[in-house]
PDB file of N, CA and C in Angstrom:
ATOM      1  N   MET A  36     -12.705 -22.745 -35.283  1.00 42.00           N
ATOM      2  CA  MET A  36     -11.968 -22.559 -35.789  1.00 42.00           C
ATOM      3  C   MET A  36     -11.438 -20.713 -34.654  1.00 42.00           C
ATOM      4  N   SER A  37     -13.262 -20.617 -35.360  1.00 52.00           N
ATOM      5  CA  SER A  37     -13.040 -19.345 -35.208  1.00 52.00           C
ATOM      6  C   SER A  37     -12.564 -18.519 -33.360  1.00 52.00           C
ATOM      7  N   ASP A  38     -13.277 -19.565 -32.550  1.00 65.00           N
ATOM      8  CA  ASP A  38     -12.879 -18.994 -30.880  1.00 65.00           C
ATOM      9  C   ASP A  38     -11.437 -18.780 -30.813  1.00 65.00           C
ATOM     10  N   LEU A  39     -10.472 -19.644 -31.606  1.00 66.00           N
ATOM     11  CA  LEU A  39      -8.865 -19.515 -31.324  1.00 66.00           C
ATOM     12  C   LEU A  39      -8.817 -18.132 -30.901  1.00 66.00           C
ATOM     13  N   PRO A  40      -9.189 -17.183 -31.729  1.00 80.00           N
ATOM     14  CA  PRO A  40      -8.564 -15.866 -30.954  1.00 80.00           C
ATOM     15  C   PRO A  40      -8.864 -15.705 -29.107  1.00 80.00           C
ATOM     16  N   GLU A  41     -10.031 -15.810 -29.252  1.00 86.00           N
ATOM     17  CA  GLU A  41     -10.985 -15.488 -28.233  1.00 86.00           C
ATOM     18  C   GLU A  41     -10.155 -16.675 -26.803  1.00 86.00           C
ATOM     19  N   ILE A  42     -10.104 -17.827 -27.099  1.00 87.00           N
ATOM     20  CA  ILE A  42      -9.072 -19.255 -26.434  1.00 87.00           C
ATOM     21  C   ILE A  42      -7.728 -18.792 -26.168  1.00 87.00           C
ATOM     22  N   LEU A  43      -6.948 -17.830 -26.995  1.00 86.00           N
ATOM     23  CA  LEU A  43      -5.432 -17.607 -27.144  1.00 86.00           C
ATOM     24  C   LEU A  43      -5.730 -15.932 -26.092  1.00 86.00           C
ATOM     25  N   PHE A  44      -6.575 -15.304 -26.615  1.00 88.00           N
ATOM     26  CA  PHE A  44      -6.710 -14.223 -24.571  1.00 88.00           C
ATOM     27  C   PHE A  44      -6.778 -14.046 -23.637  1.00 88.00           C
ATOM     28  N   ASP A  45      -7.771 -15.135 -24.049  1.00 88.00           N
ATOM     29  CA  ASP A  45      -8.393 -15.709 -22.078  1.00 88.00           C
ATOM     30  C   ASP A  45      -6.472 -17.530 -21.769  1.00 88.00           C
ATOM     31  N   ILE A  46      -6.064 -17.577 -21.974  1.00 88.00           N
ATOM     32  CA  ILE A  46      -5.326 -18.113 -21.809  1.00 88.00           C
ATOM     33  C   ILE A  46      -3.631 -16.973 -22.046  1.00 88.00           C
ATOM     34  N   LEU A  47      -3.465 -16.431 -22.470  1.00 89.00           N
ATOM     35  CA  LEU A  47      -2.629 -15.702 -22.282  1.00 89.00           C
ATOM     36  C   LEU A  47      -2.745 -14.395 -20.766  1.00 89.00           C
ATOM     37  N   SER A  48      -4.180 -14.170 -20.588  1.00 88.00           N
ATOM     38  CA  SER A  48      -4.548 -12.775 -19.387  1.00 88.00           C
ATOM     39  C   SER A  48      -4.477 -14.356 -18.548  1.00 88.00           C
ATOM     40  N   ARG A  49      -3.702 -15.630 -18.402  1.00 87.00           N
ATOM     41  CA  ARG A  49      -3.547 -15.881 -17.207  1.00 87.00           C
ATOM     42  C   ARG A  49      -2.315 -16.403 -16.378  1.00 87.00           C
ATOM     43  N   LEU A  50      -1.294 -15.994 -17.287  1.00 86.00           N
ATOM     44  CA  LEU A  50      -0.022 -15.920 -17.598  1.00 86.00           C
ATOM     45  C   LEU A  50       0.543 -14.340 -16.892  1.00 86.00           C
ATOM     46  N   PRO A  51       1.408 -15.484 -16.083  1.00 83.00           N
ATOM     47  CA  PRO A  51       2.216 -13.415 -15.408  1.00 83.00           C
ATOM     48  C   PRO A  51       3.080 -12.721 -16.145  1.00 83.00           C
ATOM     49  N   PRO A  52       3.163 -12.000 -16.343  1.00 82.00           N
ATOM     50  CA  PRO A  52       3.917 -10.266 -17.046  1.00 82.00           C
ATOM     51  C   PRO A  52       5.352 -10.868 -17.490  1.00 82.00           C
ATOM     52  N   LYS A  53       6.090 -11.882 -16.608  1.00 82.00           N
ATOM     53  CA  LYS A  53       7.348 -12.066 -16.916  1.00 82.00           C
ATOM     54  C   LYS A  53       7.428 -12.931 -18.057  1.00 82.00           C
ATOM     55  N   ASP A  54       6.395 -13.905 -17.775  1.00 85.00           N
ATOM     56  CA  ASP A  54       5.898 -14.883 -19.124  1.00 85.00           C
ATOM     57  C   ASP A  54       5.963 -13.980 -20.139  1.00 85.00           C
ATOM     58  N   LEU A  55       5.022 -13.101 -20.203  1.00 88.00           N
ATOM     59  CA  LEU A  55       4.229 -12.585 -21.538  1.00 88.00           C
ATOM     60  C   LEU A  55       5.296 -11.856 -22.556  1.00 88.00           C
ATOM     61  N   ILE A  56       5.925 -11.179 -21.390  1.00 87.00           N
ATOM     62  CA  ILE A  56       7.465 -10.252 -21.891  1.00 87.00           C
ATOM     63  C   ILE A  56       8.432 -11.413 -22.903  1.00 87.00           C
ATOM     64  N   ARG A  57       8.504 -12.596 -22.528  1.00 86.00           N
ATOM     65  CA  ARG A  57       9.571 -13.940 -23.298  1.00 86.00           C
ATOM     66  C   ARG A  57       8.467 -13.878 -24.413  1.00 86.00           C
ATOM     67  N   PHE A  58       6.890 -13.857 -24.266  1.00 86.00           N
ATOM     68  CA  PHE A  58       6.100 -14.419 -24.932  1.00 86.00           C
ATOM     69  C   PHE A  58       5.662 -13.118 -26.617  1.00 86.00           C
ATOM     70  N   LEU A  59       6.440 -11.866 -26.289  1.00 86.00           N
ATOM     71  CA  LEU A  59       6.033 -11.006 -27.208  1.00 86.00           C
ATOM     72  C   LEU A  59       6.596 -11.761 -28.457  1.00 86.00           C
ATOM     73  N   CYS A  60       8.410 -12.288 -28.804  1.00 86.00           N
ATOM     74  CA  CYS A  60       8.267 -12.397 -29.908  1.00 86.00           C
ATOM     75  C   CYS A  60       8.355 -14.064 -30.751  1.00 86.00           C
ATOM     76  N   ILE A  61       7.215 -14.847 -30.525  1.00 86.00           N
ATOM     77  CA  ILE A  61       7.239 -16.036 -30.680  1.00 86.00           C
ATOM     78  C   ILE A  61       6.340 -16.505 -32.191  1.00 86.00           C
ATOM     79  N   PHE A  62       4.748 -15.033 -31.562  1.00 87.00           N
ATOM     80  CA  PHE A  62       3.948 -14.995 -32.669  1.00 87.00           C
ATOM     81  C   PHE A  62       3.848 -13.584 -33.470  1.00 87.00           C
ATOM     82  N   LYS A  63       3.435 -13.098 -33.967  1.00 88.00           N
ATOM     83  CA  LYS A  63       3.433 -11.661 -34.812  1.00 88.00           C
ATOM     84  C   LYS A  63       1.685 -11.871 -34.152  1.00 88.00           C
ATOM     85  N   VAL A  64       0.837 -12.486 -33.823  1.00 86.00           N
ATOM     86  CA  VAL A  64      -0.486 -12.685 -33.195  1.00 86.00           C
ATOM     87  C   VAL A  64      -0.452 -12.519 -31.732  1.00 86.00           C
ATOM     88  N   TRP A  65       1.091 -13.289 -30.968  1.00 86.00           N
ATOM     89  CA  TRP A  65       0.727 -13.253 -29.614  1.00 86.00           C
ATOM     90  C   TRP A  65       1.650 -11.960 -29.531  1.00 86.00           C
ATOM     91  N   TYR A  66       2.303 -10.758 -30.373  1.00 89.00           N
ATOM     92  CA  TYR A  66       2.628  -9.569 -30.187  1.00 89.00           C
ATOM     93  C   TYR A  66       1.738  -8.538 -29.998  1.00 89.00           C
ATOM     94  N   ALA A  67       0.689  -8.751 -30.880  1.00 89.00           N
ATOM     95  CA  ALA A  67      -0.503  -7.799 -31.259  1.00 89.00           C
ATOM     96  C   ALA A  67      -1.533  -7.947 -30.056  1.00 89.00           C
ATOM     97  N   THR A  68      -2.141  -9.808 -29.775  1.00 89.00           N
ATOM     98  CA  THR A  68      -2.740  -9.770 -28.612  1.00 89.00           C
ATOM     99  C   THR A  68      -1.672  -9.278 -27.480  1.00 89.00           C
ATOM    100  N   ILE A  69      -0.610  -9.218 -27.186  1.00 89.00           N
ATOM    101  CA  ILE A  69      -0.136  -8.687 -25.624  1.00 89.00           C
ATOM    102  C   ILE A  69       0.033  -7.270 -25.437  1.00 89.00           C
ATOM    103  N   ASN A  70       0.292  -6.462 -26.635  1.00 90.00           N
ATOM    104  CA  ASN A  70       0.137  -5.437 -27.070  1.00 90.00           C
ATOM    105  C   ASN A  70      -1.356  -4.349 -26.685  1.00 90.00           C
ATOM    106  N   ASP A  71      -1.875  -5.224 -26.823  1.00 90.00           N
ATOM    107  CA  ASP A  71      -3.046  -4.257 -27.709  1.00 90.00           C
ATOM    108  C   ASP A  71      -4.069  -3.888 -25.466  1.00 90.00           C
ATOM    109  N   HIS A  72      -4.948  -3.108 -25.889  1.00 91.00           N
ATOM    110  CA  HIS A  72      -5.332  -2.398 -24.025  1.00 91.00           C
ATOM    111  C   HIS A  72      -6.356  -2.685 -24.079  1.00 91.00           C
ATOM    112  N   ARG A  73      -6.850  -3.476 -24.795  1.00 92.00           N
ATOM    113  CA  ARG A  73      -7.860  -4.551 -23.920  1.00 92.00           C
ATOM    114  C   ARG A  73      -7.543  -5.649 -23.116  1.00 92.00           C
ATOM    115  N   PHE A  74      -6.581  -6.043 -23.794  1.00 91.00           N
ATOM    116  CA  PHE A  74      -5.562  -7.202 -23.517  1.00 91.00           C
ATOM    117  C   PHE A  74      -4.787  -6.427 -22.339  1.00 91.00           C
ATOM    118  N   ILE A  75      -4.410  -5.357 -22.232  1.00 90.00           N
ATOM    119  CA  ILE A  75      -3.613  -5.180 -20.895  1.00 90.00           C
ATOM    120  C   ILE A  75      -5.037  -4.553 -19.653  1.00 90.00           C
ATOM    121  N   LYS A  76      -6.453  -4.121 -19.889  1.00 90.00           N
ATOM    122  CA  LYS A  76      -7.018  -3.931 -19.068  1.00 90.00           C
ATOM    123  C   LYS A  76      -7.371  -5.728 -18.816  1.00 90.00           C
ATOM    124  N   ALA A  77      -7.713  -6.420 -19.396  1.00 90.00           N
ATOM    125  CA  ALA A  77      -8.103  -7.566 -18.934  1.00 90.00           C
ATOM    126  C   ALA A  77      -7.246  -8.687 -17.898  1.00 90.00           C
ATOM    127  N   HIS A  78      -5.954  -8.370 -18.631  1.00 88.00           N
ATOM    128  CA  HIS A  78      -4.741  -8.893 -17.746  1.00 88.00           C
ATOM    129  C   HIS A  78      -4.884  -8.404 -16.023  1.00 88.00           C
ATOM    130  N   LEU A  79      -4.670  -7.020 -16.536  1.00 85.00           N
ATOM    131  CA  LEU A  79      -5.194  -6.430 -14.723  1.00 85.00           C
ATOM    132  C   LEU A  79      -6.465  -6.655 -14.187  1.00 85.00           C
ATOM    133  N   GLN A  80      -7.487  -6.381 -14.351  1.00 86.00           N
ATOM    134  CA  GLN A  80      -8.172  -6.664 -13.625  1.00 86.00           C
ATOM    135  C   GLN A  80      -8.470  -8.630 -12.821  1.00 86.00           C
ATOM    136  N   ARG A  81      -8.062  -9.704 -14.054  1.00 85.00           N
ATOM    137  CA  ARG A  81      -7.604 -11.002 -13.825  1.00 85.00           C
ATOM    138  C   ARG A  81      -6.945 -10.711 -12.582  1.00 85.00           C
ATOM    139  N   SER A  82      -5.847  -9.649 -12.895  1.00 80.00           N
ATOM    140  CA  SER A  82      -4.892 -10.396 -11.474  1.00 80.00           C
ATOM    141  C   SER A  82      -5.527  -9.945 -10.090  1.00 80.00           C
ATOM    142  N   ILE A  83      -6.246  -8.912 -10.269  1.00 76.00           N
ATOM    143  CA  ILE A  83      -6.640  -8.468  -8.969  1.00 76.00           C
ATOM    144  C   ILE A  83      -7.353  -9.060  -8.298  1.00 76.00           C
ATOM    145  N   GLN A  84      -8.062  -9.300  -9.239  1.00 80.00           N
ATOM    146  CA  GLN A  84      -9.715 -10.245  -8.924  1.00 80.00           C
ATOM    147  C   GLN A  84      -8.727 -11.415  -8.410  1.00 80.00           C
ATOM    148  N   THR A  85      -7.612 -12.464  -8.773  1.00 75.00           N
ATOM    149  CA  THR A  85      -7.646 -13.431  -8.214  1.00 75.00           C
ATOM    150  C   THR A  85      -6.468 -13.027  -7.521  1.00 75.00           C
ATOM    151  N   ASN A  86      -5.485 -12.048  -7.285  1.00 66.00           N
ATOM    152  CA  ASN A  86      -4.568 -11.665  -6.365  1.00 66.00           C
ATOM    153  C   ASN A  86      -4.961 -11.860  -4.556  1.00 66.00           C
ATOM    154  N   SER A  87      -5.161 -12.850  -4.335  1.00 58.00           N
ATOM    155  CA  SER A  87      -5.882 -12.420  -2.835  1.00 58.00           C
ATOM    156  C   SER A  87      -4.682 -12.264  -1.946  1.00 58.00           C
ATOM    157  N   GLY A  88      -3.476 -12.263  -1.998  1.00 63.00           N
ATOM    158  CA  GLY A  88      -2.882 -12.380  -0.769  1.00 63.00           C
ATOM    159  C   GLY A  88      -2.131 -10.601  -1.279  1.00 63.00           C
ATOM    160  N   ARG A  89      -1.471 -10.225   0.191  1.00 70.00           N
ATOM    161  CA  ARG A  89      -1.250  -8.509   0.018  1.00 70.00           C
ATOM    162  C   ARG A  89       0.196  -9.163   0.492  1.00 70.00           C
ATOM    163  N   THR A  90       1.351  -8.236   0.819  1.00 75.00           N
ATOM    164  CA  THR A  90       2.392  -7.937   0.490  1.00 75.00           C
ATOM    165  C   THR A  90       2.707  -6.552   1.521  1.00 75.00           C
ATOM    166  N   ILE A  91       2.965  -6.802   2.053  1.00 74.00           N
ATOM    167  CA  ILE A  91       3.992  -5.176   3.029  1.00 74.00           C
ATOM    168  C   ILE A  91       5.647  -5.260   2.069  1.00 74.00           C
ATOM    169  N   LEU A  92       5.763  -3.496   2.171  1.00 75.00           N
ATOM    170  CA  LEU A  92       6.932  -3.300   1.464  1.00 75.00           C
ATOM    171  C   LEU A  92       7.484  -2.813   3.296  1.00 75.00           C
ATOM    172  N   LEU A  93       8.446  -3.133   3.540  1.00 76.00           N
ATOM    173  CA  LEU A  93       9.675  -2.615   4.171  1.00 76.00           C
ATOM    174  C   LEU A  93      10.773  -2.382   4.300  1.00 76.00           C
ATOM    175  N   LYS A  94      10.962  -1.233   4.920  1.00 74.00           N
ATOM    176  CA  LYS A  94      12.542  -0.595   5.378  1.00 74.00           C
ATOM    177  C   LYS A  94      13.167  -0.462   6.616  1.00 74.00           C
ATOM    178  N   SER A  95      14.253  -0.661   6.725  1.00 75.00           N
ATOM    179  CA  SER A  95      15.494  -1.571   7.683  1.00 75.00           C
ATOM    180  C   SER A  95      16.505  -0.578   8.213  1.00 75.00           C
ATOM    181  N   ARG A  96      15.890  -0.433   9.510  1.00 76.00           N
ATOM    182  CA  ARG A  96      17.555   0.833   9.908  1.00 76.00           C
ATOM    183  C   ARG A  96      18.434   0.802   9.233  1.00 76.00           C
ATOM    184  N   ASN A  97      18.803  -0.474  10.338  1.00 81.00           N
ATOM    185  CA  ASN A  97      20.301  -0.916   9.734  1.00 81.00           C
ATOM    186  C   ASN A  97      20.798  -1.726   7.899  1.00 81.00           C
ATOM    187  N   ALA A  98      19.932  -1.573   7.702  1.00 78.00           N
ATOM    188  CA  ALA A  98      20.695  -1.391   5.886  1.00 78.00           C
ATOM    189  C   ALA A  98      20.954  -0.410   5.296  1.00 78.00           C
ATOM    190  N   PRO A  99      21.256   0.191   4.202  1.00 73.00           N
ATOM    191  CA  PRO A  99      21.874   0.980   3.251  1.00 73.00           C
ATOM    192  C   PRO A  99      19.775   1.659   2.878  1.00 73.00           C
ATOM    193  N   PRO A 100      20.418   2.681   2.674  1.00 66.00           N
ATOM    194  CA  PRO A 100      19.349   3.529   2.589  1.00 66.00           C
ATOM    195  C   PRO A 100      18.369   3.385   1.219  1.00 66.00           C
ATOM    196  N   SER A 101      18.945   2.575   0.224  1.00 69.00           N
ATOM    197  CA  SER A 101      18.258   2.075  -0.895  1.00 69.00           C
ATOM    198  C   SER A 101      17.794   1.140  -0.626  1.00 69.00           C
ATOM    199  N   ASP A 102      17.507  -0.118   0.467  1.00 77.00           N
ATOM    200  CA  ASP A 102      17.185  -0.573   0.346  1.00 77.00           C
ATOM    201  C   ASP A 102      15.887  -1.495   0.854  1.00 77.00           C
ATOM    202  N   PHE A 103      15.375  -2.015   0.221  1.00 79.00           N
ATOM    203  CA  PHE A 103      13.771  -2.553   0.571  1.00 79.00           C
ATOM    204  C   PHE A 103      13.565  -4.433   0.986  1.00 79.00           C
ATOM    205  N   PHE A 104      12.631  -4.006   1.746  1.00 81.00           N
ATOM    206  CA  PHE A 104      12.243  -5.535   1.530  1.00 81.00           C
ATOM    207  C   PHE A 104      10.794  -5.706   1.821  1.00 81.00           C
ATOM    208  N   SER A 105      10.314  -6.826   1.181  1.00 80.00           N
ATOM    209  CA  SER A 105       8.871  -7.188   0.625  1.00 80.00           C
ATOM    210  C   SER A 105       8.273  -8.395   1.497  1.00 80.00           C
ATOM    211  N   SER A 106       7.493  -8.682   2.560  1.00 80.00           N
ATOM    212  CA  SER A 106       6.778  -9.801   3.456  1.00 80.00           C
ATOM    213  C   SER A 106       5.570 -10.327   2.964  1.00 80.00           C
ATOM    214  N   PRO A 107       5.413 -11.181   2.341  1.00 77.00           N
ATOM    215  CA  PRO A 107       3.289 -11.398   2.391  1.00 77.00           C
ATOM    216  C   PRO A 107       3.029 -11.175   3.631  1.00 77.00           C
ATOM    217  N   PHE A 108       1.600 -10.613   3.835  1.00 71.00           N
ATOM    218  CA  PHE A 108       0.875 -10.188   4.636  1.00 71.00           C
ATOM    219  C   PHE A 108      -0.559 -10.835   4.725  1.00 71.00           C
ATOM    220  N   ASP A 109      -0.737 -12.231   5.198  1.00 67.00           N
ATOM    221  CA  ASP A 109      -2.215 -12.296   5.234  1.00 67.00           C
ATOM    222  C   ASP A 109      -3.138 -12.053   5.983  1.00 67.00           C
ATOM    223  N   ASP A 110      -4.721 -12.534   6.107  1.00 64.00           N
ATOM    224  CA  ASP A 110      -5.482 -12.045   6.767  1.00 64.00           C
ATOM    225  C   ASP A 110      -5.435 -12.195   8.260  1.00 64.00           C
ATOM    226  N   SER A 111      -4.989 -13.302   8.571  1.00 66.00           N
ATOM    227  CA  SER A 111      -4.679 -13.669   9.950  1.00 66.00           C
ATOM    228  C   SER A 111      -3.133 -12.403  10.979  1.00 66.00           C
ATOM    229  N   GLU A 112      -3.537 -11.632  10.101  1.00 65.00           N
ATOM    230  CA  GLU A 112      -2.113 -10.548  10.388  1.00 65.00           C
ATOM    231  C   GLU A 112      -0.365 -10.876  10.888  1.00 65.00           C
ATOM    232  N   THR A 113      -0.672 -11.761   9.663  1.00 69.00           N
ATOM    233  CA  THR A 113       1.043 -13.161   9.940  1.00 69.00           C
ATOM    234  C   THR A 113       1.909 -12.273   8.776  1.00 69.00           C
ATOM    235  N   PHE A 114       3.048 -12.127   9.489  1.00 72.00           N
ATOM    236  CA  PHE A 114       3.804 -12.060   8.532  1.00 72.00           C
ATOM    237  C   PHE A 114       4.778 -12.942   7.689  1.00 72.00           C
ATOM    238  N   GLY A 115       5.586 -13.061   6.468  1.00 76.00           N
ATOM    239  CA  GLY A 115       6.161 -13.994   6.129  1.00 76.00           C
ATOM    240  C   GLY A 115       7.470 -13.894   6.115  1.00 76.00           C
ATOM    241  N   THR A 116       8.704 -13.996   5.354  1.00 82.00           N
ATOM    242  CA  THR A 116       9.635 -14.069   5.687  1.00 82.00           C
ATOM    243  C   THR A 116      10.156 -12.681   4.980  1.00 82.00           C
ATOM    244  N   ALA A 117      10.648 -12.125   5.364  1.00 81.00           N
ATOM    245  CA  ALA A 117      11.255 -10.822   4.415  1.00 81.00           C
ATOM    246  C   ALA A 117      12.410 -11.149   3.408  1.00 81.00           C
ATOM    247  N   VAL A 118      12.081 -10.858   2.500  1.00 84.00           N
ATOM    248  CA  VAL A 118      12.756 -10.866   1.116  1.00 84.00           C
ATOM    249  C   VAL A 118      13.111  -9.688   0.911  1.00 84.00           C
ATOM    250  N   LYS A 119      14.551  -9.206  -0.137  1.00 83.00           N
ATOM    251  CA  LYS A 119      15.027  -8.110  -0.274  1.00 83.00           C
ATOM    252  C   LYS A 119      14.848  -7.982  -1.524  1.00 83.00           C
ATOM    253  N   ILE A 120      14.452  -6.905  -2.043  1.00 77.00           N
ATOM    254  CA  ILE A 120      13.957  -6.527  -3.508  1.00 77.00           C
ATOM    255  C   ILE A 120      15.111  -6.798  -4.174  1.00 77.00           C
ATOM    256  N   GLU A 121      15.035  -6.892  -5.225  1.00 75.00           N
ATOM    257  CA  GLU A 121      16.389  -6.457  -6.459  1.00 75.00           C
ATOM    258  C   GLU A 121      15.614  -5.475  -7.352  1.00 75.00           C
ATOM    259  N   GLN A 122      16.183  -3.909  -7.403  1.00 69.00           N
ATOM    260  CA  GLN A 122      15.809  -2.967  -7.947  1.00 69.00           C
ATOM    261  C   GLN A 122      16.766  -3.085  -9.573  1.00 69.00           C
ATOM    262  N   PRO A 123      16.095  -2.497 -10.364  1.00 63.00           N
ATOM    263  CA  PRO A 123      17.047  -2.633 -11.276  1.00 63.00           C
ATOM    264  C   PRO A 123      17.631  -1.815 -11.780  1.00 63.00           C
ATOM    265  N   LEU A 124      17.638  -0.019 -10.759  1.00 63.00           N
ATOM    266  CA  LEU A 124      18.244   0.721 -11.325  1.00 63.00           C
ATOM    267  C   LEU A 124      18.739   0.851  -9.478  1.00 63.00           C
ATOM    268  N   LYS A 125      19.773   1.133  -9.454  1.00 64.00           N
ATOM    269  CA  LYS A 125      20.685   1.539  -7.982  1.00 64.00           C
ATOM    270  C   LYS A 125      20.631   2.733  -7.771  1.00 64.00           C
ATOM    271  N   CYS A 126      21.114   2.980  -6.213  1.00 63.00           N
ATOM    272  CA  CYS A 126      21.120   4.348  -6.002  1.00 63.00           C
ATOM    273  C   CYS A 126      22.685   3.889  -5.342  1.00 63.00           C
ATOM    274  N   PRO A 127      22.970   5.461  -4.986  1.00 63.00           N
ATOM    275  CA  PRO A 127      24.282   4.978  -4.422  1.00 63.00           C
ATOM    276  C   PRO A 127      23.762   5.316  -2.444  1.00 63.00           C
ATOM    277  N   ASP A 128      24.638   4.646  -2.027  1.00 61.00           N
ATOM    278  CA  ASP A 128      24.641   4.037  -0.545  1.00 61.00           C
ATOM    279  C   ASP A 128      24.581   5.793   0.089  1.00 61.00           C
ATOM    280  N   ASP A 129      25.138   6.793  -0.184  1.00 59.00           N
ATOM    281  CA  ASP A 129      25.056   8.203   0.999  1.00 59.00           C
ATOM    282  C   ASP A 129      23.330   8.808   0.194  1.00 59.00           C
ATOM    283  N   SER A 130      22.697   7.627  -1.008  1.00 60.00           N
ATOM    284  CA  SER A 130      21.131   8.773  -0.732  1.00 60.00           C
ATOM    285  C   SER A 130      20.371   8.211   0.430  1.00 60.00           C
ATOM    286  N   SER A 131      19.185   9.129   0.263  1.00 60.00           N
ATOM    287  CA  SER A 131      18.030   8.829   1.402  1.00 60.00           C
ATOM    288  C   SER A 131      17.396   8.620   0.230  1.00 60.00           C
ATOM    289  N   THR A 132      16.250   7.255   0.433  1.00 60.00           N
ATOM    290  CA  THR A 132      15.409   7.307  -0.588  1.00 60.00           C
ATOM    291  C   THR A 132      13.783   7.410  -0.039  1.00 60.00           C
ATOM    292  N   ILE A 133      13.011   7.769  -0.579  1.00 61.00           N
ATOM    293  CA  ILE A 133      11.749   8.254  -0.022  1.00 61.00           C
ATOM    294  C   ILE A 133      10.600   7.756  -0.976  1.00 61.00           C
ATOM    295  N   LEU A 134       9.048   6.957  -0.328  1.00 62.00           N
ATOM    296  CA  LEU A 134       8.515   6.106  -1.270  1.00 62.00           C
ATOM    297  C   LEU A 134       8.013   7.742  -1.578  1.00 62.00           C
ATOM    298  N   GLY A 135       7.125   7.575  -2.811  1.00 62.00           N
ATOM    299  CA  GLY A 135       6.448   8.070  -3.821  1.00 62.00           C
ATOM    300  C   GLY A 135       5.327   7.635  -3.217  1.00 62.00           C
ATOM    301  N   CYS A 136       4.711   6.851  -4.169  1.00 62.00           N
ATOM    302  CA  CYS A 136       3.099   5.575  -3.738  1.00 62.00           C
ATOM    303  C   CYS A 136       3.581   4.408  -4.228  1.00 62.00           C
ATOM    304  N   SER A 137       2.326   3.456  -4.522  1.00 61.00           N
ATOM    305  CA  SER A 137       2.078   2.646  -4.920  1.00 61.00           C
ATOM    306  C   SER A 137       0.658   2.431  -5.630  1.00 61.00           C
ATOM    307  N   MET A 138       0.681   1.302  -6.994  1.00 60.00           N
ATOM    308  CA  MET A 138      -0.921   1.291  -6.965  1.00 60.00           C
ATOM    309  C   MET A 138      -0.474  -0.111  -7.993  1.00 60.00           C
ATOM    310  N   ASN A 139      -1.778  -0.897  -8.031  1.00 60.00           N
ATOM    311  CA  ASN A 139      -1.715  -1.998  -8.465  1.00 60.00           C
ATOM    312  C   ASN A 139      -0.309  -2.789  -8.510  1.00 60.00           C
ATOM    313  N   GLY A 140       0.538  -2.861  -7.633  1.00 63.00           N
ATOM    314  CA  GLY A 140       1.597  -3.125  -7.100  1.00 63.00           C
ATOM    315  C   GLY A 140       2.962  -2.700  -7.373  1.00 63.00           C
ATOM    316  N   VAL A 141       2.295  -1.670  -8.304  1.00 66.00           N
ATOM    317  CA  VAL A 141       4.191  -0.659  -8.898  1.00 66.00           C
ATOM    318  C   VAL A 141       4.188   0.056  -7.958  1.00 66.00           C
ATOM    319  N   VAL A 142       5.759  -0.149  -8.077  1.00 68.00           N
ATOM    320  CA  VAL A 142       5.813   1.231  -6.218  1.00 68.00           C
ATOM    321  C   VAL A 142       6.804   2.227  -7.074  1.00 68.00           C
ATOM    322  N   ILE A 143       6.800   3.114  -6.861  1.00 68.00           N
ATOM    323  CA  ILE A 143       7.476   4.348  -7.438  1.00 68.00           C
ATOM    324  C   ILE A 143       8.506   4.946  -5.519  1.00 68.00           C
ATOM    325  N   SER A 144       9.858   5.124  -6.482  1.00 68.00           N
ATOM    326  CA  SER A 144      10.209   6.101  -5.131  1.00 68.00           C
ATOM    327  C   SER A 144      11.580   6.912  -6.066  1.00 68.00           C
ATOM    328  N   LYS A 145      12.029   7.509  -4.949  1.00 67.00           N
ATOM    329  CA  LYS A 145      12.726   8.234  -5.079  1.00 67.00           C
ATOM    330  C   LYS A 145      13.915   8.475  -4.324  1.00 67.00           C
ATOM    331  N   ALA A 146      15.114   8.794  -5.286  1.00 65.00           N
ATOM    332  CA  ALA A 146      16.628   9.105  -4.232  1.00 65.00           C
ATOM    333  C   ALA A 146      17.402   9.767  -4.161  1.00 65.00           C
ATOM    334  N   SER A 147      17.626  10.670  -3.848  1.00 66.00           N
ATOM    335  CA  SER A 147      18.284  12.361  -3.486  1.00 66.00           C
ATOM    336  C   SER A 147      18.997  12.004  -2.547  1.00 66.00           C
ATOM    337  N   LYS A 148      20.059  13.288  -2.330  1.00 65.00           N
ATOM    338  CA  LYS A 148      21.348  13.277  -2.056  1.00 65.00           C
ATOM    339  C   LYS A 148      21.044  14.126  -0.808  1.00 65.00           C
ATOM    340  N   ASP A 149      20.916  14.082   0.423  1.00 58.00           N
ATOM    341  CA  ASP A 149      20.700  15.344   1.958  1.00 58.00           C
ATOM    342  C   ASP A 149      21.315  16.473   1.171  1.00 58.00           C
TER     343      ASP A 149
END
């Protein structure tokens, strides 16, 4: 039974972030494990190592300035179907959006009025 925390750590580190957020309120031990800086680092490293797929961020001239799309991009340089990215914060349609930076799947953008 002494290996149980290591097994829990290994299982949780394989789950997608959306599931981890849901699991925060199940047990205090899970909450502590998921919020531990070592777990966060291990989860990120596993995600980087196992994620061989790449995604490209697209912008359409025909869409409102705040709309972005993503498309899978594989080693054969083939694009998949573009999907509109649902943004948690909406920008006014008359604003222009500037892409700030991207790192480890997190995209930072800025909306401003001209």
